Coordinates of C-alpha atoms in Angstrom, one line a residue:
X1 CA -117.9 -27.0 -16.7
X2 CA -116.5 -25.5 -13.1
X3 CA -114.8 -29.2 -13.2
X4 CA -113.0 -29.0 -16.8
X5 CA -112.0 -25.5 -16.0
X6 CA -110.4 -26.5 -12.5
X7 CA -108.7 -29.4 -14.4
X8 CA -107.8 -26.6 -16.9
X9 CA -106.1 -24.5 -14.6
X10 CA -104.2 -27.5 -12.7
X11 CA -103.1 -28.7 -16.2
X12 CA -101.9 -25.3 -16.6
X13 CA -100.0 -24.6 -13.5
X14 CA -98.2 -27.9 -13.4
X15 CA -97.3 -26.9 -17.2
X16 CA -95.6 -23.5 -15.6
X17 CA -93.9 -25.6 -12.8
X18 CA -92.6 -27.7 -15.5
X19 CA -91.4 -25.1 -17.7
X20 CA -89.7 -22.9 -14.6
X21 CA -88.1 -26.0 -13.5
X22 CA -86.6 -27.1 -16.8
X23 CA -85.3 -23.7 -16.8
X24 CA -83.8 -23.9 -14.1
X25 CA -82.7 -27.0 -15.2
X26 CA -81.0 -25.5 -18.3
X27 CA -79.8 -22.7 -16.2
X28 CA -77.8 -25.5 -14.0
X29 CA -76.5 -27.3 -16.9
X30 CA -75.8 -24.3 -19.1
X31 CA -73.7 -23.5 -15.5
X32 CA -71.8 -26.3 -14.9
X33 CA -70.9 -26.4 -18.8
X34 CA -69.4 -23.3 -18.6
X35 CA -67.2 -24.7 -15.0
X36 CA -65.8 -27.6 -17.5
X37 CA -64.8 -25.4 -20.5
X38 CA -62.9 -23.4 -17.7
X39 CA -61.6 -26.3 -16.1
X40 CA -60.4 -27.9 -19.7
X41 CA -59.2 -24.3 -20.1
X42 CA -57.4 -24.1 -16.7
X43 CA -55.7 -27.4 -17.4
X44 CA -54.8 -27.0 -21.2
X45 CA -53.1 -24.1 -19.6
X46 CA -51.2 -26.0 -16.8
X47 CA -50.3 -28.8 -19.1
X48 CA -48.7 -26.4 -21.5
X49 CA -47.2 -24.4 -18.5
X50 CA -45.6 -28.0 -16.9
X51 CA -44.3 -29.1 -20.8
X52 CA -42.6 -25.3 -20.8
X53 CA -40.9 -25.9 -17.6
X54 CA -40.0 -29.4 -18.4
X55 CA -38.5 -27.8 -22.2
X56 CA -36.9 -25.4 -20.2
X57 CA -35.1 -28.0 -17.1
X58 CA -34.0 -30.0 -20.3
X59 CA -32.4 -27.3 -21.8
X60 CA -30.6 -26.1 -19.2
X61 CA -29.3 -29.7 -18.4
X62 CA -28.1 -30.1 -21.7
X63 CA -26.3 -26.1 -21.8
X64 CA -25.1 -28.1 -18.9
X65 CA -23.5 -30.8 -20.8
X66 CA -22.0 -29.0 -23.6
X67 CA -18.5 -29.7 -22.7
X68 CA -19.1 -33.6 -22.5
X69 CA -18.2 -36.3 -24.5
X70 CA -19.4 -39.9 -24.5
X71 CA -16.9 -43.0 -25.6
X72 CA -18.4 -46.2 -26.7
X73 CA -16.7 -49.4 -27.4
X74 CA -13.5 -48.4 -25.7
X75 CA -11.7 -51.9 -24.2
X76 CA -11.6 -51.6 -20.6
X77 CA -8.5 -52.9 -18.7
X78 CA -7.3 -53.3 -14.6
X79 CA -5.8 -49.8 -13.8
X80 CA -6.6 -48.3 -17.5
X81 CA -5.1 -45.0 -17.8
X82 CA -7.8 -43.2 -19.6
X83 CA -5.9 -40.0 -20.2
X84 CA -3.1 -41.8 -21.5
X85 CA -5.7 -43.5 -24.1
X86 CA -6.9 -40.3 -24.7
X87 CA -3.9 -38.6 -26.2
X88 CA -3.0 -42.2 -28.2
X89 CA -6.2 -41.3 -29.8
X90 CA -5.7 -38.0 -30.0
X91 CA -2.0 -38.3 -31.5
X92 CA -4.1 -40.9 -34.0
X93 CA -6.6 -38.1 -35.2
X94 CA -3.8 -35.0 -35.2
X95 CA -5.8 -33.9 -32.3
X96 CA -4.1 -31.4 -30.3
X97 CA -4.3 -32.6 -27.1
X98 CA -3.1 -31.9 -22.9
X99 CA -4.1 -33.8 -19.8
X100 CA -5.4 -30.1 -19.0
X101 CA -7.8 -30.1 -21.6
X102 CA -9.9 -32.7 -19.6
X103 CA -11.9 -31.6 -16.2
X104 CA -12.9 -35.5 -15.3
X105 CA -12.6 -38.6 -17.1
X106 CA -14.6 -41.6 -15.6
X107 CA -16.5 -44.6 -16.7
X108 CA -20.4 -44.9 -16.4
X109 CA -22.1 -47.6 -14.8
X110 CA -22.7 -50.6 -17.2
X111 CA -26.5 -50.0 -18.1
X112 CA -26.3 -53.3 -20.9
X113 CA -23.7 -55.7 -22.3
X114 CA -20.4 -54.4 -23.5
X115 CA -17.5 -51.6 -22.3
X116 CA -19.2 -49.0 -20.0
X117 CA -19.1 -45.8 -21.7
X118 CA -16.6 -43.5 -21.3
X119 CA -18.0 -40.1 -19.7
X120 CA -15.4 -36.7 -20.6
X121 CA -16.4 -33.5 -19.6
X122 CA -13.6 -31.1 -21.4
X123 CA -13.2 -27.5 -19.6
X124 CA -14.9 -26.0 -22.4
X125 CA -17.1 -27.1 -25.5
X126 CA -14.6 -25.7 -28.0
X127 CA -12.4 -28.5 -27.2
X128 CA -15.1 -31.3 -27.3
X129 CA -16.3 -30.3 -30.4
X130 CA -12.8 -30.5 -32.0
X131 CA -13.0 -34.0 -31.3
X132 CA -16.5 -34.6 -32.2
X133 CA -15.4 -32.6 -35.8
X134 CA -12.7 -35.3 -36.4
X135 CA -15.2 -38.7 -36.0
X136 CA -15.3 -39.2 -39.7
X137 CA -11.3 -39.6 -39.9
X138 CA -12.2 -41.9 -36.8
X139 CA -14.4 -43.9 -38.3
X140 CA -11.6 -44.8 -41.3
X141 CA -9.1 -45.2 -38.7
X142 CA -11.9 -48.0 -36.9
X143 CA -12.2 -49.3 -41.1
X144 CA -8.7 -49.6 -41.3
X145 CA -7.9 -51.5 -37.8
X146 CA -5.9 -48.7 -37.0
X147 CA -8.1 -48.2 -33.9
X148 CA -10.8 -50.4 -31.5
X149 CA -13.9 -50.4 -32.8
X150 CA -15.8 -47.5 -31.0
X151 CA -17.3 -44.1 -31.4
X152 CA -17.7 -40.8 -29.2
X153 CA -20.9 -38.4 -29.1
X154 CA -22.5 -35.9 -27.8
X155 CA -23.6 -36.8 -24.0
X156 CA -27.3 -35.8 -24.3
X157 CA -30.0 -35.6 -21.9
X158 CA -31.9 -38.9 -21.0
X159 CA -34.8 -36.7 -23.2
X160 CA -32.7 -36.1 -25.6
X161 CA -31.5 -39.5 -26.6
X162 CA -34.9 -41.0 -26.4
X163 CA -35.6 -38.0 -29.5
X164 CA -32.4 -38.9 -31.2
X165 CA -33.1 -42.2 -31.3
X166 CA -36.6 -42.4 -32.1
X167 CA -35.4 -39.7 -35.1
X168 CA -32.6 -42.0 -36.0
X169 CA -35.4 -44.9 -36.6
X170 CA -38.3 -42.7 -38.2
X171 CA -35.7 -41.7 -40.7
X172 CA -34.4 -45.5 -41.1
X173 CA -37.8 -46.5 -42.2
X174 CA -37.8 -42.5 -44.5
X175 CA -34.2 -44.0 -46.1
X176 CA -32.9 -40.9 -44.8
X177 CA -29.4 -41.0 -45.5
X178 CA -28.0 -38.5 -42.3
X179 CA -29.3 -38.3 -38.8
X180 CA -26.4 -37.1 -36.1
X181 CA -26.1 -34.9 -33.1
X182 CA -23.8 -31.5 -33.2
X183 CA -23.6 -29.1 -30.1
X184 CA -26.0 -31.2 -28.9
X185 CA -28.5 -30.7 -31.3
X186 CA -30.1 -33.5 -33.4
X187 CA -30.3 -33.0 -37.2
X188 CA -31.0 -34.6 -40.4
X189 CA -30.8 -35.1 -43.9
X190 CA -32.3 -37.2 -46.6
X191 CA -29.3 -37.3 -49.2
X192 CA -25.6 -35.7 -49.7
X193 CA -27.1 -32.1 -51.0
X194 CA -30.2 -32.2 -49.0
X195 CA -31.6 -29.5 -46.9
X196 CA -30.7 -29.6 -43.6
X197 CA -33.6 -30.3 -41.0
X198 CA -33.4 -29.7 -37.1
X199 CA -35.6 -32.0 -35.1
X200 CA -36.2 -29.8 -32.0
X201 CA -38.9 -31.7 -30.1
X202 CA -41.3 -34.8 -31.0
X203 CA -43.7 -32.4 -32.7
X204 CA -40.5 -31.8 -35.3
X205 CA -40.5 -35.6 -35.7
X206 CA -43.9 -35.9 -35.9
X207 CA -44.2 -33.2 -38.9
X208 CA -41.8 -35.0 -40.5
X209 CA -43.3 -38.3 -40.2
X210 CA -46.6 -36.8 -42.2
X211 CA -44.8 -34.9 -44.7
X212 CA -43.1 -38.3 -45.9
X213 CA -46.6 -39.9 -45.3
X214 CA -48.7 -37.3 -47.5
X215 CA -45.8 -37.4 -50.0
X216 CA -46.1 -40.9 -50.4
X217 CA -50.2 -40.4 -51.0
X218 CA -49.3 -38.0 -53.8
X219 CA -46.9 -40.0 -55.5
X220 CA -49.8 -42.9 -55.3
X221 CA -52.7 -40.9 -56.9

């Protein structure tokens, strides 16, 4: 009896040391879970503070760039005068126009086949945008031969092109009708009539790109 009692009481003890060291156990793990939810905290946190300060470096780049212009297509010549092209086209699209109007004209550095783009910073955004107003009577000048086949923008950020042109696809494959850049902004617009929608970000995109999706479902069931 003395022997199953002794056996007893060493079952028992070993079952205590068990139990007190799964607690601790538990207290360990219940620790370190706590250290990873603030860790996933901490660097949700950092990850939203570095995409803020990346939003906020692109916009002021692109506040930057308000008074540019970009040329495409323009035929590029030994000693080109690109001022003097400028007021042609200007004279072209009843454009008021000076040589004063323009801070720096220069060519970019070829990045793919064709002309290098044409880089013009006007001495204030006023001015760019009355060109970028008159691209639609360009754009019949361009039908009618009555100018080089070419076109002028806004000169987004390296960001904001990659957006634009990710938007201008997205809404190729929606048979969206309108997708173009004003004030360097990016908007667009399914037909003539349509609401107007500004695509601020991916996430704009993105929301987009569901609401055609989840259209589409309804239209199916």
């Amino acid at each position: 009896m003395q022997s199953v009692e002794q056996s007893m009481n060493f079952l028992s003890k070993k079952y205590e040391e068990m139990r007190a060291s799964e607690a601790k156990r538990q207290v360990t793990i219940d620790k370190l879970e706590t250290e990873v939810a603030s860790l996933r905290s901490l660097v949700s946190k950092q990850s939203e503070y570095i995409s803020d300060l990346r939003k906020a470096a692109n916009d002021a780049e692109q506040y930057s760039r308000l008074p540019n212009m970009e040329i495409y297509g323009l035929p590029q010549k030994p000693k080109q005068d690109l001022l003097s092209l400028m007021a042609n086209l200007a004279q072209k699209l009843e454009v008021l126009f000076e040589d004063s109007d323009v801070e720096t004209i220069h060519r970019l550095p070829a990045k793919r086949e064709g002309e290098p783009v044409v880089l013009v910073r006007f001495v204030n955004r006023m001015l760019k945008e009355k060109w970028i107003s008159s691209r639609a009577k360009f754009k019949l000048l361009v039908e009618k031969k009555d100018a080089p086949s070419m076109f002028f923008c806004d000169n987004l950020t390296c960001f904001n092109k990659q957006l634009f042109w990710a938007v201008k696809q997205k809404c190729k494959e929606m048979e969206y009708k309108f997708v173009w850049s004003r004030n360097c902004k990016i908007f667009a617009r399914k037909i003539e009539g349509a609401p107007l929608i500004r695509i601020n970000g991916f996430a704009d995109l993105d929301r987009l790109v569901r609401q055609w999706t989840q259209s589409l479902t309804n239209v199916t069931m």
